[in-house]
């Protein structure tokens, strides 16, 4: 009679304690050249600096990354774990419009940039989105995409990471700064899997790839960031509860094109560097990329 109330009290305490810790999974993918150039560095920096309660899912294509802590970093063979991706590549792998060569109507109205193959390279960027779809099925609370050409340069606690993923938001992402009229920077984004709007977003995100003729190929561009941004903008009209890490920034470049290098200029630069583009070869973002004063030792 006296033990039961004490047991219930302790059980309630345990439940409240456990509720503080949301399941957070990070997902990335790369092939063998990517592993050699940046992927291994990313994994090693993740293991060294990210709280062990946060796991990393790696979808590796034709390569075997070195993992010191297999309880934190889980490696999946992309060709075995992603059958939908394989089917997408089988269907579209030899179709010019899905591999960087836009159709004639786009060439006609885009004479200045139709040669920029990445904007229409659906097959290349499908690796990323299908890894996201699969990882979300393996996750419970939050699933966070992080580009593999990233390095975690400073210690990143669970509390710090969780604070970046507010429970009242169905999605977090890196935009291009205040006033931006271009696609988001999809080097880092978080999905609140317990939110119904996020569930709808993911369902439609996968549909536009699975039904590509009536999906991505009806858009103006079909790289993943454009597809992500188009869908985000449509759903945001009905449910604006998202977090844009770049919301307080202003980049002059953001009116047109890609909009600079916003990720490292947001709060995310506290912990990570993103070696997008040619920065992969130098192994670090450039001094001129910083538009804010960063205090972290890495940036000094």
CSV table of C-alpha atoms in Angstrom, one decimal:
chain,number,residue,atom,x,y,z
A,1,UNK,CA,0.0,0.0,0.0
A,2,UNK,CA,2.9,2.3,0.7
A,3,UNK,CA,5.1,1.1,-2.1
A,4,UNK,CA,2.6,1.6,-5.0
A,5,UNK,CA,2.4,5.5,-4.7
A,6,UNK,CA,6.2,5.7,-4.6
A,7,UNK,CA,6.5,3.5,-7.6
A,8,UNK,CA,4.0,5.6,-9.6
A,9,UNK,CA,5.8,8.7,-8.6
A,10,UNK,CA,9.1,7.3,-9.8
A,11,UNK,CA,7.5,6.0,-13.0
A,12,UNK,CA,6.1,9.5,-13.7
A,13,UNK,CA,9.5,11.0,-13.2
A,14,UNK,CA,11.1,8.6,-15.6
A,15,UNK,CA,8.4,9.2,-18.2
A,16,UNK,CA,8.9,13.0,-17.9
A,17,UNK,CA,12.7,12.6,-18.1
A,18,UNK,CA,12.5,10.4,-21.2
A,19,UNK,CA,10.1,12.8,-22.9
A,20,UNK,CA,12.8,15.5,-22.8
A,21,UNK,CA,14.8,13.4,-25.2
A,22,UNK,CA,13.3,13.3,-28.7
A,23,UNK,CA,14.7,10.8,-31.2
A,24,UNK,CA,16.9,12.8,-33.6
A,25,UNK,CA,18.3,11.1,-36.7
A,26,UNK,CA,20.6,12.7,-39.2
A,27,UNK,CA,20.8,11.4,-42.7
A,28,UNK,CA,23.3,11.8,-45.6
A,29,UNK,CA,24.5,10.0,-48.7
A,30,UNK,CA,27.5,9.9,-51.0
A,31,UNK,CA,29.3,7.7,-53.6
A,32,UNK,CA,32.9,6.6,-53.7
A,33,UNK,CA,34.4,9.9,-55.0
A,34,UNK,CA,32.3,11.7,-52.4
A,35,UNK,CA,33.6,9.5,-49.7
A,36,UNK,CA,37.2,10.2,-50.6
A,37,UNK,CA,36.8,13.9,-51.1
A,38,UNK,CA,34.6,14.8,-48.1
A,39,UNK,CA,32.4,12.0,-46.8
A,40,UNK,CA,34.9,10.3,-44.5
A,41,UNK,CA,35.9,13.7,-43.0
A,42,UNK,CA,32.2,14.4,-42.3
A,43,UNK,CA,31.7,11.0,-40.6
A,44,UNK,CA,34.8,11.4,-38.5
A,45,UNK,CA,33.9,14.9,-37.4
A,46,UNK,CA,30.3,13.8,-36.6
A,47,UNK,CA,31.6,11.0,-34.3
A,48,UNK,CA,34.0,13.3,-32.6
A,49,UNK,CA,31.7,16.3,-32.0
A,50,UNK,CA,28.0,15.3,-32.0
A,51,UNK,CA,26.3,14.0,-28.9
A,52,UNK,CA,26.0,10.2,-29.0
A,53,UNK,CA,22.3,10.4,-28.6
A,54,UNK,CA,22.0,11.7,-32.1
A,55,UNK,CA,22.5,9.0,-34.7
A,56,UNK,CA,23.7,9.4,-38.3
A,57,UNK,CA,22.3,7.3,-41.1
A,58,UNK,CA,24.7,7.0,-44.1
A,59,UNK,CA,23.5,5.7,-47.4
A,60,UNK,CA,26.8,4.7,-49.1
A,61,UNK,CA,26.9,4.0,-52.8
A,62,UNK,CA,29.6,1.6,-53.9
A,63,UNK,CA,31.9,2.5,-51.0
A,64,UNK,CA,32.7,1.5,-47.4
A,65,UNK,CA,33.3,4.4,-45.0
A,66,UNK,CA,35.3,3.9,-41.8
A,67,UNK,CA,33.1,4.0,-38.7
A,68,UNK,CA,34.6,4.0,-35.2
A,69,UNK,CA,31.2,4.0,-33.4
A,70,UNK,CA,28.7,1.8,-35.2
A,71,UNK,CA,26.1,2.5,-32.5
A,72,UNK,CA,26.0,6.2,-33.5
A,73,UNK,CA,26.8,5.9,-37.3
A,74,UNK,CA,24.8,3.4,-39.2
A,75,UNK,CA,25.9,2.6,-42.8
A,76,UNK,CA,23.4,1.3,-45.4
A,77,UNK,CA,24.3,0.0,-48.8
A,78,UNK,CA,22.3,2.4,-51.0
A,79,UNK,CA,21.8,-0.1,-53.8
A,80,UNK,CA,20.2,-2.5,-51.3
A,81,UNK,CA,18.4,-0.2,-49.0
A,82,UNK,CA,16.9,2.1,-51.6
A,83,UNK,CA,14.9,0.0,-54.1
A,84,UNK,CA,12.7,3.0,-55.1
A,85,UNK,CA,15.9,5.0,-55.9
A,86,UNK,CA,17.2,2.1,-58.0
A,87,UNK,CA,13.8,2.0,-59.9
A,88,UNK,CA,13.9,5.7,-60.5
A,89,UNK,CA,17.4,5.5,-61.9
A,90,UNK,CA,16.5,2.5,-64.1
A,91,UNK,CA,13.6,4.4,-65.5
A,92,UNK,CA,15.2,7.8,-66.0
A,93,UNK,CA,18.9,7.1,-66.1
A,94,UNK,CA,19.2,7.3,-69.9
A,95,UNK,CA,16.6,10.1,-70.5
A,96,UNK,CA,18.3,13.4,-71.4
A,97,UNK,CA,15.8,15.6,-69.7
A,98,UNK,CA,16.3,13.8,-66.4
A,99,UNK,CA,20.1,14.1,-66.7
A,100,UNK,CA,20.8,17.8,-67.1
A,101,UNK,CA,19.5,18.5,-70.7
A,102,UNK,CA,16.2,20.4,-70.4
A,103,UNK,CA,13.6,20.1,-73.1
A,104,UNK,CA,13.3,22.6,-76.0
A,105,UNK,CA,10.6,24.7,-74.4
A,106,UNK,CA,12.8,25.4,-71.4
A,107,UNK,CA,15.8,26.1,-73.6
A,108,UNK,CA,13.8,28.6,-75.5
A,109,UNK,CA,12.7,30.6,-72.4
A,110,UNK,CA,15.9,30.1,-70.5
A,111,UNK,CA,18.6,31.1,-73.0
A,112,UNK,CA,20.9,32.4,-70.3
A,113,UNK,CA,21.0,29.4,-68.0
A,114,UNK,CA,19.7,26.3,-69.8
A,115,UNK,CA,23.3,25.1,-70.0
A,116,UNK,CA,23.5,24.8,-66.2
A,117,UNK,CA,23.0,21.1,-66.1
A,118,UNK,CA,22.5,20.7,-62.3
A,119,UNK,CA,19.2,22.5,-62.6
A,120,UNK,CA,17.7,19.7,-64.6
A,121,UNK,CA,19.8,16.8,-63.3
A,122,UNK,CA,16.9,14.9,-61.6
A,123,UNK,CA,18.8,11.6,-61.5
A,124,UNK,CA,21.8,13.0,-59.7
A,125,UNK,CA,19.8,14.7,-56.9
A,126,UNK,CA,17.4,11.8,-56.5
A,127,UNK,CA,20.1,10.0,-54.4
A,128,UNK,CA,19.5,12.6,-51.8
A,129,UNK,CA,15.7,12.7,-51.6
A,130,UNK,CA,15.3,8.9,-51.6
A,131,UNK,CA,17.7,8.6,-48.8
A,132,UNK,CA,15.6,11.1,-46.9
A,133,UNK,CA,12.4,9.2,-47.6
A,134,UNK,CA,13.9,6.0,-46.3
A,135,UNK,CA,15.5,7.5,-43.2
A,136,UNK,CA,12.2,9.1,-42.3
A,137,UNK,CA,10.6,5.7,-42.2
A,138,UNK,CA,13.3,4.6,-39.8
A,139,UNK,CA,13.0,7.6,-37.5
A,140,UNK,CA,10.4,8.5,-34.8
A,141,UNK,CA,10.5,12.2,-33.9
A,142,UNK,CA,12.9,14.3,-36.0
A,143,UNK,CA,14.8,13.4,-39.2
A,144,UNK,CA,17.5,15.9,-40.3
A,145,UNK,CA,19.1,16.0,-43.7
A,146,UNK,CA,22.8,17.2,-43.7
A,147,UNK,CA,24.9,17.3,-46.8
A,148,UNK,CA,28.0,15.1,-46.6
A,149,UNK,CA,30.3,17.9,-47.8
A,150,UNK,CA,29.9,19.3,-44.3
A,151,UNK,CA,32.3,19.2,-41.3
A,152,UNK,CA,31.2,19.4,-37.7
A,153,UNK,CA,34.0,21.7,-36.4
A,154,UNK,CA,32.8,22.2,-32.8
A,155,UNK,CA,31.2,20.2,-30.0
A,156,UNK,CA,27.5,19.9,-30.5
A,157,UNK,CA,25.4,18.9,-27.5
A,158,UNK,CA,22.1,17.2,-27.6
A,159,UNK,CA,20.4,20.3,-26.0
A,160,UNK,CA,21.9,22.6,-28.6
A,161,UNK,CA,20.8,20.3,-31.5
A,162,UNK,CA,17.3,19.9,-30.1
A,163,UNK,CA,16.9,23.7,-29.7
A,164,UNK,CA,17.3,23.9,-33.4
A,165,UNK,CA,14.2,21.7,-33.9
A,166,UNK,CA,11.3,23.5,-32.1
A,167,UNK,CA,8.3,21.2,-31.5
A,168,UNK,CA,5.8,23.8,-32.8
A,169,UNK,CA,7.5,23.8,-36.2
A,170,UNK,CA,6.7,21.1,-38.8
A,171,UNK,CA,9.9,21.9,-40.8
A,172,UNK,CA,13.2,23.7,-40.4
A,173,UNK,CA,15.4,24.8,-43.2
A,174,UNK,CA,18.0,27.3,-44.5
A,175,UNK,CA,16.5,29.9,-46.8
A,176,UNK,CA,18.5,32.6,-48.6
A,177,UNK,CA,17.9,35.4,-46.3
A,178,UNK,CA,15.2,38.1,-45.9
A,179,UNK,CA,13.6,38.9,-49.2
A,180,UNK,CA,14.9,35.9,-51.0
A,181,UNK,CA,13.1,34.9,-54.2
A,182,UNK,CA,15.0,31.7,-55.0
A,183,UNK,CA,15.2,28.1,-53.8
A,184,UNK,CA,16.3,27.2,-50.2
A,185,UNK,CA,19.8,26.0,-49.3
A,186,UNK,CA,19.1,22.3,-48.8
A,187,UNK,CA,22.3,21.5,-47.0
A,188,UNK,CA,20.5,21.2,-43.7
A,189,UNK,CA,16.8,20.7,-43.0
A,190,UNK,CA,14.8,19.1,-40.2
A,191,UNK,CA,11.5,17.3,-40.5
A,192,UNK,CA,9.1,17.0,-37.5
A,193,UNK,CA,7.7,13.5,-38.1
A,194,UNK,CA,5.1,13.8,-35.5
A,195,UNK,CA,3.4,16.7,-37.3
A,196,UNK,CA,0.6,16.0,-39.7
A,197,UNK,CA,1.7,18.8,-42.1
A,198,UNK,CA,5.2,17.4,-42.2
A,199,UNK,CA,3.7,14.0,-43.0
A,200,UNK,CA,1.7,15.5,-45.9
A,201,UNK,CA,4.8,17.3,-47.1
A,202,UNK,CA,6.9,14.1,-47.2
A,203,UNK,CA,4.1,12.2,-48.9
A,204,UNK,CA,3.9,14.8,-51.7
A,205,UNK,CA,7.7,15.1,-51.8
A,206,UNK,CA,7.9,11.4,-52.6
A,207,UNK,CA,5.0,11.4,-55.0
A,208,UNK,CA,6.5,14.0,-57.3
A,209,UNK,CA,9.5,11.8,-57.8
A,210,UNK,CA,7.6,8.5,-58.0
A,211,UNK,CA,5.2,10.1,-60.5
A,212,UNK,CA,7.8,12.3,-62.1
A,213,UNK,CA,5.9,13.0,-65.4
A,214,UNK,CA,3.1,14.5,-63.3
A,215,UNK,CA,5.5,15.8,-60.6
A,216,UNK,CA,9.0,17.2,-60.9
A,217,UNK,CA,9.0,17.4,-64.7
A,218,UNK,CA,6.1,19.8,-64.5
A,219,UNK,CA,8.2,22.3,-62.6
A,220,UNK,CA,10.5,24.9,-64.0
A,221,UNK,CA,13.6,23.1,-62.6
A,222,UNK,CA,14.0,19.7,-61.1
A,223,UNK,CA,17.0,19.6,-58.8
A,224,UNK,CA,16.1,18.7,-55.2
A,225,UNK,CA,16.3,22.3,-53.8
A,226,UNK,CA,13.9,23.7,-56.4
A,227,UNK,CA,11.5,20.8,-55.9
A,228,UNK,CA,11.8,21.2,-52.1
A,229,UNK,CA,11.2,24.9,-52.3
A,230,UNK,CA,8.3,24.7,-54.6
A,231,UNK,CA,6.5,22.2,-52.4
A,232,UNK,CA,7.4,24.1,-49.2
A,233,UNK,CA,6.0,27.4,-50.5
A,234,UNK,CA,2.7,25.7,-51.5
A,235,UNK,CA,2.2,24.1,-48.1
A,236,UNK,CA,3.5,27.1,-46.2
A,237,UNK,CA,0.5,29.0,-47.4
A,238,UNK,CA,-1.7,26.7,-45.4
A,239,UNK,CA,0.6,26.1,-42.5
A,240,UNK,CA,3.3,28.7,-42.0
A,241,UNK,CA,4.8,27.1,-38.9
A,242,UNK,CA,8.3,26.6,-40.2
A,243,UNK,CA,11.7,27.8,-39.0
A,244,UNK,CA,13.9,29.4,-41.6
A,245,UNK,CA,17.4,29.7,-40.0
A,246,UNK,CA,18.3,32.5,-42.4
A,247,UNK,CA,15.2,34.6,-41.7
A,248,UNK,CA,17.2,37.5,-40.2
A,249,UNK,CA,19.8,37.5,-42.9
A,250,UNK,CA,19.9,39.7,-46.0
A,251,UNK,CA,22.0,38.7,-49.0
A,252,UNK,CA,22.0,40.9,-52.0
A,253,UNK,CA,22.5,37.8,-54.2
A,254,UNK,CA,19.3,36.2,-52.9
A,255,UNK,CA,17.2,38.0,-55.5
A,256,UNK,CA,18.4,35.8,-58.3
A,257,UNK,CA,20.2,32.6,-58.7
A,258,UNK,CA,21.5,30.5,-55.8
A,259,UNK,CA,21.8,33.3,-53.3
A,260,UNK,CA,25.3,33.0,-51.9
A,261,UNK,CA,26.4,30.8,-49.1
A,262,UNK,CA,23.9,31.2,-46.3
A,263,UNK,CA,24.3,28.2,-44.1
A,264,UNK,CA,27.5,29.2,-42.4
A,265,UNK,CA,26.1,32.7,-41.8
A,266,UNK,CA,23.2,31.3,-39.8
A,267,UNK,CA,23.2,29.8,-36.3
A,268,UNK,CA,24.3,26.6,-37.9
A,269,UNK,CA,27.7,28.0,-38.5
A,270,UNK,CA,28.3,27.7,-34.8
A,271,UNK,CA,28.9,24.0,-35.3
A,272,UNK,CA,29.3,23.2,-39.0
A,273,UNK,CA,31.0,24.3,-42.2
A,274,UNK,CA,29.5,23.5,-45.6
A,275,UNK,CA,31.9,23.0,-48.4
A,276,UNK,CA,29.5,23.5,-51.2
A,277,UNK,CA,30.8,23.7,-54.8
A,278,UNK,CA,34.6,24.1,-55.3
A,279,UNK,CA,35.1,24.6,-51.5
A,280,UNK,CA,35.2,20.8,-51.4
A,281,UNK,CA,38.7,21.0,-52.9
A,282,UNK,CA,40.0,23.5,-50.4
A,283,UNK,CA,38.3,21.7,-47.5
A,284,UNK,CA,36.9,24.8,-45.9
A,285,UNK,CA,34.6,27.7,-46.7
A,286,UNK,CA,36.3,30.9,-47.8
A,287,UNK,CA,36.8,34.0,-45.6
A,288,UNK,CA,34.8,36.1,-48.1
A,289,UNK,CA,31.9,33.7,-47.6
A,290,UNK,CA,31.3,35.0,-44.1
A,291,UNK,CA,28.8,37.9,-43.9
A,292,UNK,CA,28.5,37.8,-40.1
A,293,UNK,CA,31.2,37.9,-37.4
A,294,UNK,CA,31.7,34.4,-36.1
A,295,UNK,CA,33.3,33.9,-32.7
A,296,UNK,CA,34.0,30.2,-33.0
A,297,UNK,CA,37.7,29.2,-33.0
A,298,UNK,CA,37.2,27.4,-36.3
A,299,UNK,CA,36.5,30.6,-38.1
A,300,UNK,CA,39.3,32.6,-36.7
